[in-house]
Short mmCIF file of C-alpha atoms and ligand atoms in Angstrom, two decimals:
data_model
loop_
_atom_site.label_atom_id
_atom_site.label_comp_id
_atom_site.label_asym_id
_atom_site.label_seq_id
_atom_site.Cartn_x
_atom_site.Cartn_y
_atom_site.Cartn_z
CA MET A 2 -0.11 0.24 -0.30
CA ILE A 3 2.73 2.54 0.83
CA ALA A 4 4.64 1.32 -2.42
CA ALA A 5 1.65 2.05 -4.30
CA ARG A 6 1.26 5.25 -2.66
CA SER A 7 4.69 6.54 -3.61
CA ARG A 8 4.20 5.63 -6.88
CA VAL A 9 3.77 8.47 -9.23
CA ARG A 10 0.37 8.99 -10.19
CA LEU A 11 0.59 7.89 -13.95
CA GLY A 12 -1.41 4.99 -13.91
CA SER A 13 1.73 2.79 -15.25
CA TRP A 14 3.53 0.82 -12.49
CA TRP A 15 6.55 1.26 -14.19
CA LEU A 16 6.96 4.92 -13.07
CA SER A 17 7.38 3.77 -9.70
CA PRO A 18 10.42 6.25 -8.12
CA HIS A 19 12.45 2.92 -7.42
CA LEU A 20 12.45 2.52 -11.16
CA LEU A 21 13.16 5.94 -11.93
CA THR A 22 16.26 6.15 -9.21
CA MET A 23 17.24 2.92 -10.38
CA THR A 24 17.21 4.31 -14.46
CA VAL A 25 19.23 7.32 -13.29
CA ALA A 26 21.74 5.13 -11.29
CA MET A 27 22.28 3.19 -14.19
CA ALA A 28 22.68 6.09 -16.33
CA SER A 29 25.12 8.02 -14.35
CA THR A 30 27.25 4.80 -13.73
CA ALA A 31 27.07 4.50 -17.65
CA CYS A 32 28.55 8.07 -17.74
CA SER A 33 31.07 8.22 -14.58
CA GLY A 34 33.40 6.13 -16.20
CA PHE A 35 34.38 4.01 -12.95
CA GLN A 36 32.71 1.07 -14.03
CA SER A 37 30.77 0.66 -17.41
CA VAL A 38 30.36 -1.27 -20.27
CA LEU A 39 29.64 1.90 -22.04
CA ASP A 40 32.83 3.12 -21.76
CA PRO A 41 35.25 0.62 -23.22
CA LYS A 42 39.19 1.23 -22.61
CA GLY A 43 40.49 -2.10 -24.10
CA PRO A 44 40.17 -3.90 -27.23
CA ARG A 45 37.89 -6.80 -25.35
CA ALA A 46 35.21 -4.56 -24.21
CA GLU A 47 35.43 -2.75 -27.50
CA ALA A 48 34.25 -5.91 -29.50
CA VAL A 49 31.51 -6.03 -26.84
CA SER A 50 30.62 -2.73 -26.84
CA LYS A 51 31.00 -2.22 -30.48
CA LEU A 52 28.32 -5.89 -31.02
CA HIS A 53 25.98 -3.86 -28.53
CA TRP A 54 25.62 -0.73 -30.24
CA THR A 55 25.50 -2.49 -33.89
CA LEU A 56 22.46 -4.84 -32.21
CA LEU A 57 20.66 -1.81 -30.18
CA SER A 58 20.81 0.18 -33.70
CA ILE A 59 19.48 -2.50 -36.26
CA ALA A 60 16.68 -3.27 -33.37
CA THR A 61 15.74 0.45 -32.80
CA VAL A 62 15.38 1.16 -36.98
CA VAL A 63 13.45 -2.21 -37.03
CA TYR A 64 10.99 -1.31 -33.81
CA VAL A 65 10.42 1.95 -35.52
CA ILE A 66 9.36 0.44 -38.59
CA VAL A 67 7.02 -2.16 -37.22
CA ILE A 68 5.71 0.90 -34.92
CA ALA A 69 4.87 2.95 -37.83
CA VAL A 70 3.61 0.62 -40.05
CA LEU A 71 1.05 -0.79 -36.74
CA LEU A 72 0.02 2.86 -37.07
CA TYR A 73 -0.55 3.29 -40.33
CA ALA A 74 -2.72 0.33 -40.47
CA LEU A 75 -4.76 1.59 -37.52
CA TRP A 76 -5.17 4.54 -39.15
CA TYR A 77 -6.14 3.40 -42.54
CA ALA A 78 -8.61 1.08 -41.54
CA SER A 79 -10.24 3.74 -39.59
CA HIS A 80 -10.26 6.09 -42.44
CA ARG A 81 -10.75 4.17 -45.44
CA PRO A 82 -14.36 4.16 -47.50
CA LEU A 83 -16.17 1.22 -46.88
CA PRO A 84 -16.43 -1.04 -50.19
CA ALA A 85 -20.10 -1.88 -51.15
CA GLY A 86 -21.23 -5.94 -51.60
CA ASP A 87 -21.89 -8.75 -49.64
CA HIS A 88 -18.69 -8.71 -47.64
CA PRO A 89 -16.94 -5.44 -47.31
CA TYR A 90 -14.43 -6.80 -45.31
CA ARG A 91 -12.85 -9.51 -47.43
CA GLU A 92 -10.09 -8.40 -49.39
CA THR A 93 -9.81 -8.11 -53.24
CA PRO A 94 -7.83 -11.12 -55.20
CA ASP A 95 -5.18 -7.69 -55.77
CA GLN A 96 -5.39 -6.66 -52.27
CA ALA A 97 -4.50 -10.27 -51.06
CA ASP A 98 -1.66 -10.73 -53.64
CA THR A 99 -0.18 -7.37 -52.06
CA MET A 100 -0.85 -8.58 -48.45
CA LYS A 101 0.99 -12.13 -49.38
CA ARG A 102 4.10 -10.24 -50.58
CA GLY A 103 4.44 -7.55 -47.78
CA VAL A 104 4.41 -11.00 -45.17
CA ILE A 105 7.02 -12.59 -47.72
CA ILE A 106 9.10 -9.55 -47.70
CA ALA A 107 9.32 -9.06 -43.79
CA VAL A 108 9.78 -12.63 -43.34
CA ALA A 109 12.64 -12.40 -45.22
CA VAL A 110 14.02 -9.33 -43.58
CA THR A 111 13.60 -10.46 -40.44
CA VAL A 112 15.73 -14.01 -41.60
CA ILE A 113 18.34 -11.76 -43.08
CA VAL A 114 18.85 -9.39 -39.88
CA LEU A 115 18.56 -12.25 -37.48
CA ILE A 116 20.94 -14.73 -39.50
CA SER A 117 23.73 -11.07 -39.62
CA PHE A 118 23.06 -10.95 -35.83
CA VAL A 119 24.48 -14.68 -35.31
CA PHE A 120 27.25 -13.47 -37.58
CA ALA A 121 27.91 -10.60 -35.66
CA SER A 122 27.73 -12.31 -32.57
CA VAL A 123 29.92 -15.02 -33.72
CA SER A 124 32.76 -12.53 -35.13
CA THR A 125 32.67 -10.60 -31.81
CA GLY A 126 33.32 -13.70 -29.81
CA SER A 127 36.00 -14.85 -32.01
CA THR A 128 37.77 -11.46 -31.50
CA LEU A 129 37.57 -11.86 -27.97
CA GLY A 130 39.01 -15.62 -27.90
CA ARG A 131 42.28 -14.12 -29.60
CA LEU A 132 44.90 -12.77 -27.42
CA GLY A 133 45.38 -9.06 -28.39
CA GLY A 134 49.35 -8.51 -28.34
CA THR A 135 52.64 -10.83 -28.06
CA LYS A 136 54.49 -11.59 -24.54
CA PRO A 137 51.18 -11.02 -22.35
CA LEU A 138 51.43 -10.79 -18.66
CA ARG A 139 50.67 -13.59 -16.83
CA ILE A 140 48.44 -13.73 -13.70
CA ASP A 141 46.94 -16.05 -11.51
CA VAL A 142 44.00 -15.47 -9.75
CA VAL A 143 41.95 -17.49 -7.11
CA GLY A 144 38.68 -16.58 -6.02
CA HIS A 145 37.29 -16.75 -2.22
CA GLN A 146 34.35 -16.06 -0.23
CA TRP A 147 34.78 -13.17 -0.49
CA TRP A 148 38.22 -11.74 -2.19
CA TRP A 149 40.18 -11.97 -5.20
CA GLY A 150 43.95 -13.51 -4.39
CA VAL A 151 46.28 -12.69 -7.20
CA THR A 152 49.47 -14.02 -7.92
CA TYR A 153 51.79 -12.78 -10.33
CA ASN A 154 53.90 -15.71 -11.75
CA ASP A 155 57.39 -15.47 -12.76
CA PRO A 156 60.03 -18.50 -13.70
CA ASP A 157 62.10 -17.20 -11.05
CA PRO A 158 60.62 -18.10 -8.08
CA HIS A 159 61.97 -15.67 -6.47
CA ASN A 160 60.35 -13.01 -8.42
CA GLN A 161 56.93 -14.39 -8.06
CA PHE A 162 54.32 -12.48 -5.56
CA GLU A 163 51.29 -12.21 -4.75
CA THR A 164 48.88 -9.65 -4.01
CA ALA A 165 45.05 -9.57 -2.96
CA ASN A 166 41.85 -7.72 -4.69
CA GLU A 167 44.04 -5.39 -7.13
CA ILE A 168 45.87 -6.06 -9.91
CA HIS A 169 48.02 -3.52 -11.52
CA VAL A 170 48.79 -4.07 -15.43
CA PRO A 171 51.15 -1.85 -17.89
CA VAL A 172 49.20 -0.26 -20.18
CA GLY A 173 49.05 -1.70 -24.04
CA ARG A 174 50.14 -5.19 -22.93
CA PRO A 175 47.63 -8.08 -22.91
CA VAL A 176 47.24 -9.58 -19.75
CA LEU A 177 46.53 -13.47 -19.29
CA ILE A 178 44.52 -14.88 -16.43
CA LYS A 179 44.81 -18.25 -15.30
CA MET A 180 41.76 -18.38 -12.71
CA THR A 181 40.32 -21.18 -10.32
CA SER A 182 37.98 -20.76 -6.77
CA GLN A 183 38.93 -22.00 -3.91
CA ASP A 184 35.53 -22.68 -2.64
CA VAL A 185 32.16 -21.75 -5.05
CA ILE A 186 31.79 -20.35 -8.53
CA HIS A 187 32.83 -16.94 -8.77
CA SER A 188 32.91 -14.30 -12.05
CA PHE A 189 35.97 -12.39 -12.69
CA TRP A 190 34.18 -9.00 -14.72
CA ALA A 191 35.83 -5.89 -14.92
CA PRO A 192 33.11 -4.23 -17.75
CA ASN A 193 35.45 -1.55 -18.88
CA LEU A 194 38.28 -4.09 -19.91
CA SER A 195 36.76 -7.69 -20.21
CA GLY A 196 33.47 -9.75 -20.09
CA LYS A 197 32.73 -12.21 -17.42
CA LYS A 198 34.61 -15.51 -16.76
CA ASP A 199 33.52 -17.89 -14.14
CA LEU A 200 35.87 -19.50 -11.81
CA ILE A 201 35.32 -22.95 -10.87
CA PRO A 202 36.79 -24.80 -8.06
CA GLY A 203 39.12 -27.47 -9.21
CA HIS A 204 39.07 -26.01 -13.04
CA GLN A 205 41.12 -23.87 -14.49
CA THR A 206 39.19 -21.29 -16.99
CA ILE A 207 41.43 -18.32 -19.12
CA THR A 208 40.38 -15.08 -19.86
CA TRP A 209 42.32 -12.38 -21.03
CA PHE A 210 42.46 -8.34 -21.01
CA ARG A 211 44.37 -5.46 -22.39
CA ALA A 212 44.09 -2.00 -20.79
CA ASP A 213 45.01 0.69 -23.91
CA THR A 214 44.05 3.55 -21.39
CA ALA A 215 45.81 4.45 -17.91
CA GLY A 216 43.43 4.23 -15.14
CA VAL A 217 42.10 2.73 -12.33
CA TYR A 218 39.04 0.23 -13.75
CA ARG A 219 36.84 -1.08 -11.15
CA GLY A 220 35.40 -4.66 -11.61
CA GLN A 221 33.58 -7.33 -9.37
CA CYS A 222 32.06 -10.81 -9.10
CA ALA A 223 29.30 -11.42 -11.08
CA GLU A 224 28.44 -14.86 -10.16
CA PHE A 225 26.19 -14.97 -7.16
CA CYS A 226 28.67 -16.51 -4.68
CA GLY A 227 26.93 -16.28 -1.04
CA HIS A 228 26.17 -13.29 1.66
CA GLU A 229 28.51 -10.83 0.98
CA HIS A 230 28.91 -11.78 -3.27
CA ALA A 231 28.05 -7.88 -3.91
CA LYS A 232 31.23 -6.98 -1.90
CA MET A 233 33.58 -9.00 -3.62
CA ALA A 234 34.94 -6.20 -5.71
CA PHE A 235 38.78 -5.44 -7.18
CA PHE A 236 40.49 -2.88 -8.66
CA ILE A 237 42.46 -2.76 -12.41
CA VAL A 238 45.65 -0.15 -12.24
CA ALA A 239 46.47 0.18 -15.71
CA GLU A 240 49.69 2.39 -15.65
CA PRO A 241 52.44 3.28 -17.93
CA THR A 242 55.21 0.38 -18.07
CA LEU A 243 57.59 2.41 -16.09
CA LYS A 244 55.21 2.94 -12.98
CA PHE A 245 54.12 -1.07 -13.58
CA GLU A 246 57.95 -2.17 -13.11
CA SER A 247 58.38 -0.31 -10.50
CA TRP A 248 55.15 -1.24 -8.15
CA VAL A 249 56.46 -4.76 -9.08
CA GLN A 250 59.88 -4.25 -8.12
CA GLN A 251 58.28 -3.12 -4.39
CA GLN A 252 55.49 -5.66 -4.49
CA ARG A 253 58.59 -8.49 -5.14
CA GLY A 254 60.03 -7.20 -2.02
CA GLU A 255 59.46 -8.39 1.55
CA ALA A 256 57.55 -6.62 3.98
CA GLN A 257 59.11 -3.43 5.53
CA LYS A 258 60.49 -3.96 8.59
CA PRO A 259 58.81 -1.39 11.70
CA THR A 260 60.67 1.63 11.45
CA ASP A 261 60.22 2.41 15.35
CA SER A 262 59.16 1.06 18.50
CA LEU A 263 55.50 1.61 18.09
CA GLN A 264 55.60 -0.48 14.96
CA ALA A 265 57.56 -3.16 16.62
CA ALA A 266 55.09 -3.26 19.22
CA GLY A 267 52.29 -3.15 16.56
CA GLU A 268 54.48 -6.37 14.37
CA ARG A 269 54.45 -8.06 17.79
CA VAL A 270 50.75 -7.92 18.02
CA PHE A 271 50.50 -9.34 14.42
CA LEU A 272 52.45 -12.28 14.79
CA ASN A 273 51.13 -13.33 18.57
CA GLY A 274 47.64 -12.64 17.87
CA PRO A 275 44.91 -14.19 15.48
CA CYS A 276 46.53 -12.28 12.45
CA ALA A 277 49.15 -14.63 11.72
CA MET A 278 47.18 -17.81 11.57
CA CYS A 279 45.09 -16.47 8.67
CA HIS A 280 47.82 -14.18 6.79
CA THR A 281 50.69 -13.91 5.20
CA ILE A 282 53.34 -11.06 5.70
CA SER A 283 56.62 -12.25 3.83
CA GLY A 284 59.59 -11.37 5.70
CA THR A 285 58.50 -12.37 9.16
CA GLY A 286 56.94 -15.89 10.58
CA ALA A 287 53.26 -15.17 9.39
CA GLY A 288 52.73 -17.59 6.31
CA SER A 289 48.96 -18.66 6.33
CA LYS A 290 47.27 -18.34 3.39
CA PHE A 291 43.69 -18.47 4.42
CA GLY A 292 43.19 -14.79 4.24
CA PRO A 293 44.59 -12.19 1.88
CA ASN A 294 48.05 -11.40 1.72
CA LEU A 295 49.07 -8.44 3.67
CA THR A 296 52.75 -8.42 2.76
CA HIS A 297 52.27 -4.52 0.81
CA LEU A 298 48.74 -3.97 2.71
CA ALA A 299 49.11 -0.07 2.75
CA SER A 300 49.81 0.20 -0.87
CA ARG A 301 46.48 -0.68 -1.67
CA LEU A 302 43.60 1.41 -2.71
CA THR A 303 40.72 -0.67 -0.28
CA ILE A 304 40.39 -3.17 2.01
CA ALA A 305 37.58 -6.24 2.20
CA ALA A 306 37.87 -6.33 -1.37
CA GLY A 307 36.55 -2.86 -2.56
CA THR A 308 34.40 -2.52 0.39
CA LEU A 309 36.25 0.32 1.92
CA PRO A 310 39.27 2.94 1.01
CA ASN A 311 42.03 2.04 2.53
CA THR A 312 42.48 4.43 5.25
CA THR A 313 43.57 4.30 9.39
CA GLY A 314 40.04 4.68 10.70
CA ASN A 315 38.27 2.07 8.05
CA LEU A 316 41.47 -0.42 9.08
CA ALA A 317 40.56 0.06 12.99
CA GLY A 318 37.08 -0.70 12.69
CA TRP A 319 37.42 -3.39 9.82
CA ILE A 320 39.80 -5.02 12.66
CA LEU A 321 37.53 -4.38 15.19
CA ASP A 322 34.40 -5.62 13.91
CA PRO A 323 34.57 -6.76 10.45
CA GLN A 324 31.43 -8.75 10.67
CA SER A 325 29.38 -5.46 11.11
CA ILE A 326 30.73 -4.45 7.95
CA LYS A 327 30.83 -7.27 5.55
CA PRO A 328 28.28 -9.86 7.32
CA GLY A 329 29.52 -13.61 7.48
CA VAL A 330 32.66 -13.01 6.37
CA LYS A 331 35.31 -15.32 7.22
CA MET A 332 37.30 -12.91 9.63
CA PRO A 333 36.53 -13.02 13.20
CA PRO A 334 35.71 -9.66 15.52
CA ASN A 335 38.97 -9.12 17.41
CA ARG A 336 38.84 -7.87 20.95
CA ILE A 337 41.94 -5.49 21.46
CA ASP A 338 42.92 -2.78 23.39
CA PRO A 339 43.79 0.33 22.43
CA GLN A 340 47.61 0.52 22.80
CA SER A 341 47.74 -2.66 20.93
CA LEU A 342 45.11 -1.63 18.20
CA GLN A 343 47.11 1.96 17.51
CA ALA A 344 50.57 -0.51 17.28
CA LEU A 345 49.27 -2.72 15.22
CA LEU A 346 47.68 0.31 12.77
CA ALA A 347 50.97 1.75 12.73
CA TYR A 348 52.57 -1.44 11.86
CA LEU A 349 50.12 -2.30 8.98
CA GLU A 350 50.40 1.56 7.42
CA ASN A 351 54.15 1.11 7.25
CA LEU A 352 53.63 -2.05 4.64
CA LYS A 353 53.61 -0.06 1.65
CU1 LIG B 419 32.23 -14.00 -5.83
CU2 LIG B 419 29.78 -13.51 -6.34
#
C-alpha cells in the first residue's frame, strides 16, 4: 500500500520512484566511467560495446518501422471508405496479393536481420578469443568467499609475488589470467576491460584483457557466491610500463621492517595474535594463506575486497569488527586493547 502510494501518479507500475532512481543510477554509472560496459578501455570491451551498439541500432530501426506500419494500419483501417457488396471486409484478389508479398518480404528481412546478428555475434566471439598482442603478462587469480587472491608468476620463483583484490597492469600489454576458485563459483568481470568469466572450483579457466588507457578500473564478482557476493570487488590499475615495473619491484620485496618502537610493538601484536593464523606477511613468521596476503597492504587502494577505502579509520573498524562491515566474512571480530590497536595500525600502515 505504501509502495502503491509512493508511485508517481501516472497510472503505470513502471513509473515507480524505485525504477526512476534505478534508471538515473544506471545512466550516471554509465557516464562516470568508473565501472561501465559503455565506456570501453580495451579491445575486448570495445568489441562487446561495438556489438551492443550495432544490435541496439538495428533493433531500434526495426522497432520504429514496425510501430510506424502498425500505426499506419490502424489509421488506414479507420479512415478507408467501406467498399460496397456482401462482404465489405473481404480483400480483393489484388489486395490479397499485395498482403502476401508484404508478408514474404517481412519474413525475408527478419531472417536476414537475425542471420546477420548471428554472424556479428560469432565474429565478436572470435575477436574475444584471440589474444590481443604478444608476450602477455601472466597472472593467476583465485576466487575466495569473498576476495580475490592474485599471483604474479615468474619463471624465477624469487620474482613471484602475491597480492589481493588489486591487479596492476601495464598499459597496452595483454594480460593473460588463469583462474580457479577455492570454494564456490565466482565470476571475474571488469566491465571497462573485459566480459565475465567464471572461476570454477577444481577447474582452470582462462581469460585475457588489455587496457589501452591508463586508469583505475573497478571490477566485481558477477556470479552469486553467497552472503557477501556484493562486496567482492577488485580494482585493475593500468599504468605506464615504467610505473608498473616499479610497482612490481616494490611488490616483490619482503615487507617493510618496523621503523620505530610503536611499529615493532604492532608487529608483535600481529605475529602473536590471531592475525598471523590467517594472513601472510612475507619476511615475518606469518605465512598462512587462509586470508589475503598483507605483505604490501598499505600500498592498496581499498580493504575488504573493494568494500572500503584503505584508511586508518576504516582499517581500525575492520580489525575490530569486520562482521558489522561485511556480515558473514570469514574474519572474526578481534578484542584488542587501544594501545595494541594503535601499534598494530602503525605497523600495518608501514607495509607499503
Ligand atoms: Cu564471488 Cu560473487
